[in-house]
Amino acid sequence: MSVGLGCFSVDRARADGTAQSPSAVTNKPVPALAKRDSARRSARKDAKAGTAGARVAQADAAATSSEHINVIGRLNQERARIFPGLGSVDYHIDQHQIGVTPGGQNAAFNQILLRVPGVVLDSYGEVHVRSEHGGLTYRVNGVLLPEGLNGFGQELDTRIIQSVDLLTGTLPAQFGFRTAGVVDVTTKTGDSLKHNQVSLYGGSYNTFVPSVQLGGQHGKLDYFTTLSFTRNNIGIENPSNTSRAIHDVTEQEKAFSYLSYHIDDVSRVTLLTSASYADFEIPNSFKTFDVNSPDYTTIYDVAGVNPHDPSMNWAKLDDSQTEQNYYAVLSYQRTTGKLNFQASPYFRYGRIDYTPDRNRDLIYQGVSEHEVNDFTTGGMQFDLSYEVAPHHTLRAGLLGQYTSERLDTNTLAFPVDVVGNQSSNVPVRLIDNTGNWSVEAGAYLQDEYKITKNLTFNYGIRYDRFASSFGNEGQLSPRANMVWKPSRTTTLHIGYSRYFAPPSPQYVYPSTLARFAGTTNAAANMIDEATKVEKSNYVDGGILQRITPEFQITLDAYAKWAHDLTDLGQFGRAVILAPFSYKRGRVYGAEFGSSWKHGPWSLFGNFSYVKTSARDINSAQYQFASDELAYIQTHAIQLDHQGEFTATAGASWTTKQDMAYVDLVYGYGLRSGFANLEKEPEYDVFNIGYQHTFTKVPLGHDIKVRADVVNLFDKRYQLRDGSGVGIYQAQYGQRRGTFFSVVSEF
């Protein structure tokens, strides 16, 4: 059963693996053979009227002309049966929801997810699902997308998305490793793209974004591709409350392609490829470098450089970062009667390259460090479903991947005396090149047991293994979910999952810490335990209630108890997030969603509450001051990314040619200060937009003209103040901006 949550649909049961929102179901094509048989039956009923022959002929012609499209639909449906989110909380986002998000298909992907209950906005484009830092699995058309580097480039381009599901809660046994949530993307295809598109988007902050979407079908080949270029002056959040940041230009190029070849009516091969290259200027912080600021950093003395020369002004800092990501996924899918399976090898390469401003970094921070962090991942995924009995569907699968990580640093730092004061004005060069490797492997077996028509029990078990250059752990994890539909308007679910979540392989060895001892780049201490695998117990329960055919509500509650709770932090000016962990951690909360839809009108309102606690940092301790480590060892603290209360709401009016919306995002404030004992102020941001479609144009098809105003009332709100556990830089939310787009179909 599914229900619209504003522009979402929330799927609780998914007991048959194929539940969709009403709008999605109507878009699903009927398999060609079924359509033909239905038409023939109608023809036979009309035989007495003498029209049977004509209706049979028409049915055959119609079925033949649409058979290729319907084969696509049937294979998509069968693929969904391999990967159902049985008993998990599933928030479905369709094209309409994307359209009423500020920017539409030009919106950053984190803004799409932000309109889902339980999702909190953070700096560097991050979002936290149920107060987890990271931990999201990305799947594209049912295939795992290998984990990338923890930078700030967006993982996915909104333009490629036909629909997306965010699965969270007690996930079934087929989902492992990153279990905070599963972002399950169904991409556009040549079949779903009605016409090719060229788009131009721009406005405030010198925003300029041209893009093109191309797709179609040639025989058994279905293809879709999109290319885009982005340039603006707000690549990273502003570290000050001014309307414009200093030194914040970004240029980004992205390309994505989808190719699908239908071997026959029951099998196909698909290839997904993606490439992105992005340059970011690191914005300059008033707080850190302003001589009048209480947090002003001591000016270091560099031989041959006058630190008070106007050319050495902090506002001219020229640090930058480049991010690259490339991946390819090849899949073979086959469905034969009761058996469906998919096999997918994949590969990914990513790089973050941080380039410092040599002299100014030395003057203001005492360190100038060039960092290059590389990730390479290759793996294989295999999944199947088999109807072993009338009321039992068996699912099983294997996944294995190998990751190689490398961090190369070229650092200039000053020697210091025993009390930490600069002892020479000539910096020393320190080169350190280290690497890590990891192997992740998992296998699962689960059974979907339909006890009655309205009661489904999904239970299973998986085994995971994590071996790396710094650790080796494994775990057997049971999973169970019960879904009960006592009436046509009510669905309840309850579940339990045992999770095993390995950290990213970014361990810094004691030899590296020793290399920097006695310099201005020395670690806070020399304690350096490796980050461990997070092991947790998770329970979840909820209800979905359809009050009227137009009004629905959903309520869900959850709790998690973890050992070696994984967190991420930024340690240094380079925006590379590194893992650390707490010995014990706890997360619990609740989510509420409501929606109403009538004719052209849609309304939604979401609210969530979450509370966290963690104690005793037990890995990568060298990154923290001794007094903070000692406090956290004996006191339970709240996690820095906890947004205790969050809310989103929206209203939209949509007709064939016009669309208008108003949108609200409320945040209670993330944690800050020593041991996260303080909190950032709460904020509320309103957005509005309007779109008109011109249908009668001289050339091509439709032309869509759109305007969006982001942060309508120009709210000044701070996401981070530069303090908190693992926090380095201050960030403010985007100030008011007006943006326009023109989309032409051809």
XYZ file of C-alpha atoms in Angstrom:
746
model
C 0.000 0.000 0.000
C 1.216 3.503 -0.708
C 0.011 6.952 0.094
C 0.803 10.415 -1.181
C 2.735 12.569 1.266
C 2.344 15.949 -0.354
C 4.155 15.304 -3.568
C 5.628 12.116 -2.128
C 4.187 8.691 -1.753
C 5.039 6.787 1.397
C 5.121 3.032 0.991
C 4.859 1.046 4.204
C 3.920 -2.423 3.186
C 5.402 -3.199 -0.201
C 4.381 -6.691 0.726
C 4.197 -7.840 -2.864
C 7.287 -5.958 -3.915
C 5.440 -3.885 -6.491
C 3.469 -1.302 -4.534
C 3.586 2.177 -6.070
C 1.897 5.497 -5.583
C -1.373 5.856 -7.518
C 0.248 8.195 -10.026
C 3.149 5.825 -10.544
C 0.859 2.874 -11.092
C -1.073 4.643 -13.823
C 2.166 5.266 -15.631
C 3.174 1.620 -15.560
C 2.540 -0.007 -18.939
C 0.648 -3.293 -19.032
C 2.677 -6.218 -20.419
C 2.043 -6.603 -24.149
C 0.748 -10.169 -24.040
C -1.736 -9.365 -21.271
C -2.936 -6.349 -23.203
C -3.396 -8.432 -26.331
C -5.277 -11.163 -24.437
C -7.568 -8.588 -22.845
C -8.369 -7.078 -26.204
C -9.076 -10.516 -27.696
C -11.483 -11.315 -24.863
C -13.348 -8.071 -25.566
C -13.416 -8.982 -29.225
C -14.988 -12.362 -28.522
C -17.666 -10.700 -26.387
C -18.538 -8.479 -29.342
C -18.686 -11.369 -31.814
C -22.493 -11.471 -31.752
C -22.516 -7.877 -33.031
C -20.326 -8.899 -35.941
C -17.353 -6.796 -34.810
C -15.081 -9.486 -33.431
C -12.760 -9.738 -36.435
C -12.164 -6.018 -36.555
C -11.494 -5.781 -32.811
C -9.063 -8.716 -32.925
C -7.141 -7.076 -35.753
C -7.053 -3.756 -33.919
C -5.890 -5.473 -30.735
C -3.054 -7.234 -32.544
C -1.924 -4.021 -34.243
C -2.037 -2.007 -31.018
C -0.151 -4.665 -29.083
C 2.546 -4.972 -31.734
C 3.145 -1.216 -31.879
C 3.495 -0.909 -28.089
C 5.115 -4.265 -27.342
C 8.647 -2.906 -27.024
C 7.566 -0.259 -24.515
C 5.563 -2.803 -22.546
C 8.517 -5.193 -22.358
C 10.465 -2.363 -20.707
C 7.658 -1.876 -18.183
C 7.451 -5.578 -17.365
C 11.218 -5.875 -16.851
C 11.150 -2.827 -14.598
C 8.361 -4.392 -12.557
C 10.241 -7.667 -12.219
C 13.412 -5.834 -11.201
C 11.382 -4.155 -8.433
C 10.425 -7.637 -7.195
C 14.100 -8.485 -6.752
C 14.716 -5.394 -4.605
C 11.578 -4.628 -2.548
C 11.835 -2.565 0.627
C 9.735 -5.030 2.606
C 8.670 -3.480 5.912
C 11.057 -0.532 5.686
C 9.898 3.070 5.579
C 9.842 4.089 1.925
C 9.439 7.727 0.859
C 8.786 7.875 -2.869
C 9.621 11.073 -4.776
C 8.247 11.473 -8.285
C 8.621 14.041 -11.054
C 5.931 16.248 -9.552
C 7.789 16.589 -6.252
C 11.009 17.401 -8.080
C 9.115 20.015 -10.094
C 7.827 21.843 -6.987
C 11.233 21.911 -5.293
C 13.061 25.255 -5.723
C 14.973 25.000 -9.004
C 13.137 21.894 -10.215
C 15.451 19.598 -12.160
C 18.246 22.165 -11.656
C 18.014 21.759 -7.866
C 20.883 20.093 -6.060
C 19.995 16.523 -5.122
C 20.288 17.271 -1.390
C 17.426 19.756 -1.764
C 15.205 16.987 -3.152
C 15.948 14.736 -0.168
C 15.490 17.619 2.280
C 11.708 17.560 1.691
C 11.506 14.034 3.127
C 10.652 13.557 6.853
C 13.656 13.043 9.104
C 16.230 14.645 6.783
C 18.362 17.517 8.165
C 20.509 19.986 6.212
C 24.185 20.421 7.077
C 27.135 22.257 5.566
C 29.012 21.239 2.400
C 25.791 19.979 0.847
C 25.414 17.145 3.359
C 22.094 15.833 4.613
C 21.566 13.611 7.646
C 18.885 10.940 7.638
C 17.609 10.201 11.140
C 20.677 11.974 12.560
C 23.191 9.626 10.936
C 26.403 11.190 9.596
C 26.775 9.666 6.146
C 25.767 6.037 6.021
C 23.658 6.361 2.868
C 23.692 3.670 0.197
C 23.051 4.911 -3.330
C 21.488 2.508 -5.821
C 20.848 3.302 -9.461
C 18.280 1.038 -11.156
C 18.723 -1.544 -8.401
C 22.537 -1.629 -8.552
C 24.811 -0.433 -5.758
C 26.720 2.747 -6.573
C 30.205 2.360 -5.046
C 30.895 4.756 -2.189
C 32.710 7.929 -3.210
C 34.976 10.296 -1.377
C 33.604 12.368 1.480
C 33.907 15.771 -0.170
C 31.118 18.223 -0.901
C 30.217 17.567 -4.521
C 26.687 16.216 -4.988
C 26.572 12.453 -5.472
C 23.809 12.477 -8.091
C 22.519 14.897 -10.714
C 18.792 15.567 -10.315
C 18.360 15.674 -14.112
C 18.907 11.926 -14.453
C 16.099 11.007 -12.046
C 12.726 9.665 -13.119
C 11.849 8.822 -9.509
C 13.684 8.149 -6.264
C 12.861 6.218 -3.102
C 14.462 6.850 0.270
C 14.274 3.622 2.280
C 15.082 3.821 5.972
C 14.215 2.116 9.243
C 14.563 -1.662 9.606
C 15.872 -2.584 6.171
C 15.484 -6.179 4.932
C 18.484 -8.492 4.687
C 19.420 -7.527 1.114
C 20.696 -4.124 2.290
C 24.042 -3.964 4.047
C 27.057 -1.808 4.955
C 25.563 1.722 4.621
C 22.272 1.367 6.469
C 21.227 4.887 7.533
C 19.138 4.865 4.378
C 19.011 3.602 0.829
C 18.643 6.217 -1.902
C 17.137 4.100 -4.688
C 17.117 5.971 -7.994
C 15.214 5.008 -11.105
C 16.807 6.896 -13.974
C 15.192 8.424 -16.992
C 15.323 6.328 -20.142
C 14.658 6.893 -23.796
C 11.203 5.468 -23.145
C 10.381 7.829 -20.259
C 11.849 10.940 -21.920
C 9.045 12.139 -24.185
C 11.192 14.688 -26.046
C 14.785 15.843 -26.052
C 15.396 18.928 -23.938
C 17.768 21.864 -23.850
C 17.722 24.046 -20.756
C 19.249 27.315 -19.569
C 19.142 28.140 -15.856
C 20.629 31.190 -14.156
C 20.195 34.176 -11.881
C 21.642 35.324 -8.557
C 25.254 34.636 -7.581
C 26.205 34.788 -11.289
C 24.572 31.411 -11.771
C 24.840 30.022 -15.289
C 23.739 26.430 -15.969
C 23.183 25.170 -19.526
C 22.186 21.510 -19.927
C 20.841 19.065 -22.476
C 18.908 15.790 -22.206
C 18.792 13.370 -25.122
C 17.058 10.021 -25.374
C 15.171 7.640 -27.598
C 14.768 4.111 -28.917
C 16.186 2.357 -31.938
C 14.936 -1.193 -32.240
C 15.920 -3.014 -29.083
C 18.243 -0.226 -27.914
C 16.974 2.310 -25.394
C 19.241 5.261 -24.476
C 19.311 8.429 -22.381
C 22.109 10.938 -21.754
C 22.449 14.287 -20.055
C 25.240 16.865 -20.102
C 25.466 19.966 -17.912
C 27.796 22.801 -16.973
C 27.460 24.858 -13.789
C 29.128 28.121 -12.834
C 28.227 30.310 -9.850
C 29.681 32.298 -6.959
C 28.289 30.116 -4.181
C 30.039 26.799 -4.627
C 30.405 26.264 -0.861
C 28.378 27.813 1.956
C 29.403 31.341 2.942
C 31.473 31.324 6.170
C 30.109 34.791 7.060
C 26.625 36.310 7.292
C 27.200 38.628 4.339
C 25.085 38.287 1.220
C 28.101 37.275 -0.868
C 31.140 35.200 0.071
C 34.687 36.177 -0.809
C 36.438 33.723 -3.152
C 33.651 31.180 -3.742
C 33.466 30.509 -7.501
C 32.744 26.984 -8.707
C 32.706 25.405 -12.155
C 31.290 21.905 -12.597
C 30.850 19.607 -15.578
C 28.692 16.473 -15.402
C 27.757 13.750 -17.872
C 25.552 10.694 -17.468
C 24.425 8.027 -19.912
C 22.049 5.064 -19.821
C 22.095 2.336 -22.467
C 19.765 -0.656 -22.434
C 19.634 -3.467 -24.981
C 16.691 -5.896 -24.828
C 18.049 -9.275 -25.855
C 14.527 -10.716 -25.842
C 11.255 -10.307 -23.958
C 12.724 -11.684 -20.724
C 16.272 -10.322 -20.572
C 18.281 -7.157 -21.104
C 21.729 -5.659 -20.625
C 22.150 -2.105 -19.301
C 25.182 0.143 -18.978
C 25.296 3.208 -16.729
C 28.226 5.610 -16.952
C 28.811 8.886 -15.157
C 31.589 11.467 -15.087
C 31.916 14.683 -13.110
C 34.680 17.245 -12.719
C 34.325 20.226 -10.380
C 36.549 23.116 -9.309
C 35.784 24.925 -6.044
C 37.344 28.013 -4.535
C 37.495 27.677 -0.745
C 35.720 30.784 0.610
C 37.691 33.032 2.944
C 36.545 33.253 6.543
C 36.202 36.579 8.331
C 36.076 34.834 11.679
C 39.403 33.080 11.370
C 41.491 35.822 9.793
C 39.959 39.148 10.876
C 42.376 40.848 13.302
C 39.418 42.186 15.288
C 37.879 38.748 15.778
C 38.296 36.996 19.168
C 39.210 33.887 17.171
C 41.926 35.644 15.199
C 44.782 33.303 14.331
C 48.326 34.381 15.196
C 50.277 35.683 12.203
C 53.318 33.505 11.689
C 56.631 34.925 10.497
C 57.722 33.706 7.029
C 61.277 34.412 5.927
C 61.323 37.066 3.195
C 57.582 37.864 3.488
C 56.082 40.878 5.252
C 52.892 39.583 6.923
C 51.496 43.142 7.142
C 51.927 43.836 3.440
C 48.430 44.608 1.979
C 49.032 41.930 -0.653
C 49.126 39.368 2.171
C 45.604 40.302 3.312
C 43.501 37.321 4.400
C 40.751 38.346 1.955
C 43.061 37.370 -0.908
C 43.516 33.780 0.205
C 43.460 31.513 -2.847
C 42.891 27.979 -1.577
C 40.986 25.698 -3.964
C 39.765 22.129 -4.318
C 39.056 19.923 -7.318
C 36.783 16.875 -7.207
C 36.494 14.135 -9.822
C 34.143 11.141 -9.846
C 33.709 8.478 -12.523
C 31.739 5.249 -12.403
C 30.407 2.544 -14.687
C 27.845 -0.181 -13.923
C 27.044 -3.062 -16.272
C 23.940 -5.172 -15.505
C 22.366 -8.301 -16.903
C 18.748 -8.955 -15.898
C 16.637 -11.978 -16.706
C 13.140 -13.008 -15.654
C 11.875 -16.524 -16.372
C 8.589 -17.524 -14.769
C 9.086 -17.584 -11.012
C 12.804 -16.729 -11.149
C 14.207 -13.187 -11.501
C 17.857 -12.278 -11.163
C 20.309 -9.494 -11.898
C 24.120 -9.569 -12.007
C 26.118 -6.338 -12.031
C 29.869 -5.671 -12.072
C 30.801 -2.043 -11.304
C 33.795 0.284 -11.072
C 34.387 3.724 -9.592
C 37.271 6.184 -9.355
C 37.292 9.416 -7.347
C 39.823 12.092 -6.455
C 39.930 15.170 -4.235
C 42.821 17.569 -4.859
C 43.264 20.428 -2.361
C 45.683 23.197 -3.411
C 46.742 25.740 -0.753
C 47.797 29.394 -0.966
C 51.388 28.879 0.128
C 52.403 32.152 1.796
C 49.040 33.274 3.160
C 48.294 29.850 4.647
C 51.694 29.889 6.348
C 51.137 33.413 7.684
C 47.676 32.847 9.108
C 47.708 29.121 9.967
C 51.348 28.128 10.149
C 50.702 25.277 7.702
C 50.401 25.004 3.924
C 49.445 21.529 2.798
C 48.736 20.169 -0.677
C 46.536 17.039 -0.364
C 45.506 14.505 -2.982
C 43.068 11.778 -1.885
C 42.235 8.962 -4.358
C 39.634 6.173 -4.175
C 39.309 3.254 -6.580
C 36.557 0.656 -6.109
C 35.610 -2.412 -8.112
C 32.984 -4.985 -7.265
C 30.231 -7.394 -8.223
C 26.596 -7.679 -7.089
C 24.228 -10.606 -7.686
C 20.591 -10.769 -6.529
C 17.675 -13.102 -7.238
C 14.091 -13.751 -6.226
C 12.243 -17.071 -6.608
C 8.634 -17.970 -5.800
C 9.257 -21.291 -4.075
C 5.620 -21.763 -2.965
C 2.273 -19.975 -3.308
C 2.905 -17.929 -0.151
C 6.709 -17.813 -0.073
C 9.158 -15.755 -2.144
C 12.804 -16.520 -1.516
C 15.459 -13.834 -2.095
C 19.221 -14.249 -1.982
C 22.294 -12.398 -3.082
C 26.024 -11.786 -2.884
C 28.128 -8.635 -2.966
C 31.875 -8.175 -2.925
C 34.051 -5.142 -3.552
C 37.657 -4.019 -3.187
C 38.659 -0.418 -2.456
C 42.068 1.163 -2.675
C 42.602 4.546 -0.990
C 45.652 6.788 -1.172
C 46.475 10.097 0.552
C 49.492 12.046 -0.680
C 50.463 15.218 1.194
C 53.134 17.834 0.551
C 53.273 20.071 3.618
C 55.125 23.219 4.624
C 55.170 23.853 8.386
C 57.315 25.744 10.909
C 59.445 24.116 13.590
C 58.213 24.803 17.131
C 59.818 24.711 20.586
C 58.727 22.533 23.504
C 55.829 24.859 24.369
C 54.593 25.056 20.755
C 55.927 28.479 19.751
C 57.440 29.055 16.302
C 61.199 28.571 16.542
C 62.206 29.393 12.949
C 60.803 31.550 10.149
C 61.950 29.066 7.522
C 59.285 26.392 6.911
C 60.266 22.750 6.562
C 58.821 20.553 3.810
C 57.271 17.262 4.904
C 56.123 14.714 2.301
C 53.937 11.829 3.377
C 52.353 9.272 1.031
C 50.192 6.568 2.583
C 47.474 4.202 1.424
C 44.814 1.834 2.674
C 42.813 -1.011 1.217
C 39.582 -2.688 2.200
C 37.482 -5.660 1.142
C 33.750 -5.698 1.862
C 31.724 -8.839 1.265
C 28.174 -9.793 2.155
C 25.645 -12.552 1.516
C 21.978 -12.757 2.446
C 18.990 -15.085 2.386
C 15.425 -14.029 3.175
C 11.862 -15.270 2.844
C 8.748 -13.219 2.192
C 5.952 -15.196 3.838
C 2.384 -14.048 3.096
C 0.681 -15.522 6.144
C -2.683 -14.180 5.051
C -3.876 -11.798 2.374
C -3.347 -8.881 4.756
C -0.394 -10.092 6.837
C 3.168 -10.463 5.557
C 6.231 -11.602 7.494
C 9.627 -10.974 5.903
C 12.562 -12.524 7.713
C 16.137 -13.194 6.760
C 19.773 -13.208 7.706
C 22.960 -11.832 6.200
C 26.651 -12.245 6.887
C 29.099 -9.403 6.299
C 32.857 -9.289 6.397
C 35.162 -6.262 6.431
C 38.893 -6.765 6.007
C 41.298 -3.859 5.603
C 44.842 -2.681 6.091
C 43.873 -1.634 9.645
C 41.219 -4.137 10.795
C 39.253 -7.338 10.218
C 35.699 -7.938 11.480
C 32.579 -9.905 10.589
C 29.001 -10.309 11.784
C 25.885 -12.429 11.306
C 22.862 -10.112 11.219
C 19.220 -11.221 11.593
C 16.419 -9.082 10.115
C 12.637 -9.362 10.505
C 9.660 -7.201 9.502
C 5.921 -7.705 9.981
C 3.396 -5.774 7.862
C -0.321 -5.919 8.698
C -3.158 -4.287 6.788
C -6.257 -4.680 8.979
C -8.366 -2.570 6.610
C -8.141 -0.915 3.222
C -7.201 2.392 4.872
C -4.727 1.250 7.524
C -1.266 -0.308 7.318
C 0.928 -1.080 10.327
C 4.482 -2.366 10.456
C 7.089 -3.297 13.026
C 10.625 -4.564 12.514
C 14.069 -5.351 13.888
C 17.465 -5.236 12.151
C 20.997 -5.957 13.226
C 23.433 -3.743 11.294
C 27.127 -3.940 10.395
C 28.498 -0.660 8.950
C 32.226 -0.517 8.059
C 34.041 2.852 7.984
C 35.620 4.267 4.864
C 39.301 3.209 4.572
C 40.939 6.528 5.554
C 43.185 5.508 8.440
C 46.181 7.746 9.223
C 49.101 5.714 10.555
C 51.199 6.559 13.662
C 54.231 7.017 11.391
C 52.469 9.967 9.769
C 51.776 11.565 13.150
C 55.409 11.106 14.157
C 56.567 12.810 10.956
C 54.785 16.049 11.915
C 55.820 16.091 15.583
C 57.644 19.268 16.570
C 56.007 21.414 13.880
C 52.999 23.706 13.581
C 51.176 20.759 11.981
C 51.610 18.432 14.961
C 48.650 16.364 16.102
C 46.776 17.347 19.257
C 47.984 14.075 20.820
C 49.553 10.798 19.712
C 46.640 8.420 20.382
C 45.767 6.767 17.067
C 43.408 3.782 17.227
C 41.871 2.635 13.941
C 38.166 3.277 13.309
C 36.142 0.138 13.917
C 33.034 -1.275 12.263
C 29.803 0.080 13.727
C 27.521 -2.675 15.092
C 23.987 -1.748 16.051
C 20.514 -2.988 16.943
C 17.640 -1.102 15.294
C 13.883 -1.244 15.888
C 11.158 0.588 14.003
C 7.360 0.702 14.032
C 4.706 2.822 12.420
C 1.259 3.317 10.982
C -0.059 4.714 7.747
C -3.647 5.899 7.847
C -5.773 7.113 4.945
C -8.262 9.465 6.631
C -10.141 10.210 3.390
C -9.307 9.404 -0.245
C -7.603 12.826 -0.387
C -6.006 13.056 3.070
C -3.446 10.695 4.602
C -1.094 10.703 7.575
C 1.865 8.584 8.590
C 3.623 8.168 11.938
C 6.834 6.256 12.582
C 9.102 5.764 15.626
C 12.570 4.220 15.809
C 15.508 3.554 18.117
C 19.110 2.471 17.583
C 21.761 1.213 20.028
C 25.294 1.123 18.612
C 28.774 -0.039 19.515
C 31.637 1.876 17.846
C 29.231 4.495 16.464
C 30.823 5.998 13.335
C 30.997 9.763 12.799
C 32.768 12.010 10.298
C 34.742 15.200 10.805
C 36.677 17.850 8.910
C 40.171 18.208 10.326
C 41.967 20.985 8.459
C 41.102 23.458 5.735
C 40.818 20.799 3.001
C 37.199 19.660 2.743
C 37.872 15.954 3.158
C 35.729 14.265 5.792
C 37.467 11.527 7.781
C 35.888 8.857 10.041
C 36.163 8.477 13.800
C 33.984 6.591 16.273
C 32.431 6.567 19.737
C 32.517 3.480 21.952
C 28.765 3.705 22.633
C 25.970 5.561 20.899
C 22.196 5.841 20.880
C 19.706 7.432 18.477
C 15.921 7.533 18.809
C 13.151 9.613 17.311
C 9.835 9.877 15.521
C 8.511 11.194 12.200
C 5.109 12.515 11.187
C 3.900 13.173 7.658
C 0.615 14.362 6.238
C -0.703 15.121 2.771
C -3.818 16.315 1.014
C -4.492 16.383 -2.714
C -7.581 17.614 -4.497
C -7.734 18.471 -8.188
C -4.826 20.777 -9.039
C -4.014 21.402 -5.350
C -1.454 19.527 -3.262
C -0.443 20.173 0.354
C 2.049 18.396 2.588
C 3.493 18.838 6.060
C 6.268 16.843 7.736
C 7.706 16.975 11.244
C 10.459 14.952 12.889
C 12.116 14.657 16.291
C 15.446 12.989 17.021
C 17.688 12.668 20.061
C 21.245 11.328 20.151
C 23.900 10.501 22.704
C 27.446 9.183 22.403
C 30.317 8.532 24.777
C 34.076 7.922 24.599
C 35.836 8.642 21.273
C 37.756 5.397 20.624
C 39.463 6.005 17.273
C 41.473 8.743 15.506
C 41.829 10.463 18.890
C 44.841 12.478 17.701
C 42.460 14.927 16.038
C 40.931 16.108 19.332
C 42.196 18.218 22.198
C 42.981 16.292 25.364
C 40.465 18.138 27.539
C 37.641 17.405 25.079
C 38.623 13.737 24.842
C 38.636 13.445 28.632
C 35.211 15.060 28.949
C 33.610 12.831 26.276
C 35.123 9.742 27.910
C 33.100 10.341 31.073
C 30.047 12.216 29.719
C 27.455 11.282 27.121
C 27.253 14.091 24.557
C 24.895 14.875 21.699
C 26.183 14.322 18.156
C 27.176 17.476 16.264
C 24.765 16.716 13.375
C 21.708 16.343 15.592
C 18.866 18.596 14.419
C 16.460 17.862 17.250
C 13.342 19.227 15.532
C 12.836 19.660 11.788
C 9.856 20.437 9.618
C 9.044 20.900 5.946
C 5.791 21.984 4.363
C 4.531 23.016 0.967
C 1.558 23.854 -1.183
C 1.364 23.657 -4.965
C -1.152 24.306 -7.721
C -0.603 22.434 -10.968
C -2.474 22.441 -14.252
C -1.477 21.296 -17.718
C 0.227 24.611 -18.487
C 0.906 26.267 -15.115
C 2.512 25.406 -11.805
C 2.957 27.530 -8.682
C 4.273 26.553 -5.256
C 5.274 27.833 -1.835
C 7.759 25.875 0.254
C 9.023 25.974 3.873
C 12.054 24.397 5.549
C 12.475 24.697 9.329
C 15.624 23.748 11.230
C 16.127 23.719 14.982
C 19.913 24.131 14.756
C 22.867 21.714 14.842
C 25.171 21.227 17.843
C 28.284 23.364 18.432
C 30.823 24.385 21.052
C 33.036 22.356 23.347
C 31.867 18.697 23.272
C 28.759 19.815 21.339
C 27.304 21.419 24.481
C 25.863 24.389 22.562
C 23.345 24.704 19.733
C 23.020 26.855 16.637
C 19.918 29.109 16.399
C 16.746 27.791 14.793
C 15.686 29.076 11.369
C 12.869 28.999 8.839
C 13.270 29.533 5.118
C 10.446 30.203 2.644
C 10.707 29.638 -1.117
C 8.265 30.346 -3.955
C 8.146 29.584 -7.664
C 6.032 29.672 -10.803
C 6.231 27.899 -14.168
C 4.285 28.343 -17.398
C 4.344 26.005 -20.388
C 3.903 27.386 -23.885
C 2.466 24.607 -26.030
C 2.133 26.328 -29.396
C 5.600 27.299 -30.523
C 6.938 27.681 -34.078
C 9.735 25.127 -33.685
C 9.900 22.003 -31.561
C 7.418 21.097 -28.833
C 6.733 22.765 -25.471
C 8.737 25.623 -23.941
C 8.710 25.917 -20.150
C 9.555 29.221 -18.487
C 10.184 29.186 -14.744
C 11.101 31.575 -11.910
C 12.152 30.640 -8.335
C 12.869 32.833 -5.323
C 14.970 31.018 -2.720
C 14.950 32.322 0.865
C 12.155 34.761 0.069
C 12.557 36.869 3.232
C 16.381 36.872 3.075
C 16.737 35.006 6.357
C 20.255 35.097 7.820
C 20.852 31.707 9.393
C 23.962 29.870 10.480
C 24.452 26.160 9.905
C 27.829 25.999 11.665
C 29.939 28.457 13.685
C 33.202 26.548 13.252
C 33.003 24.783 16.628
C 31.869 21.329 17.698
C 33.343 17.833 17.581
C 34.970 17.377 14.155
C 33.918 20.832 12.884
C 36.484 23.185 11.336
C 34.749 25.908 9.312
C 31.759 28.197 9.838
C 28.918 28.137 7.270
C 25.783 30.188 6.722
C 22.749 29.205 4.692
C 22.124 30.736 1.284
C 20.721 34.258 1.301
C 17.901 35.357 -1.002
C 18.353 34.486 -4.653
C 16.186 34.754 -7.752
C 16.627 32.212 -10.522
C 15.099 31.720 -13.968
C 15.050 28.815 -16.383
C 13.897 28.122 -19.926
C 13.423 24.537 -21.111
C 12.770 23.830 -24.785
C 11.688 20.403 -26.019
C 12.663 19.278 -29.491
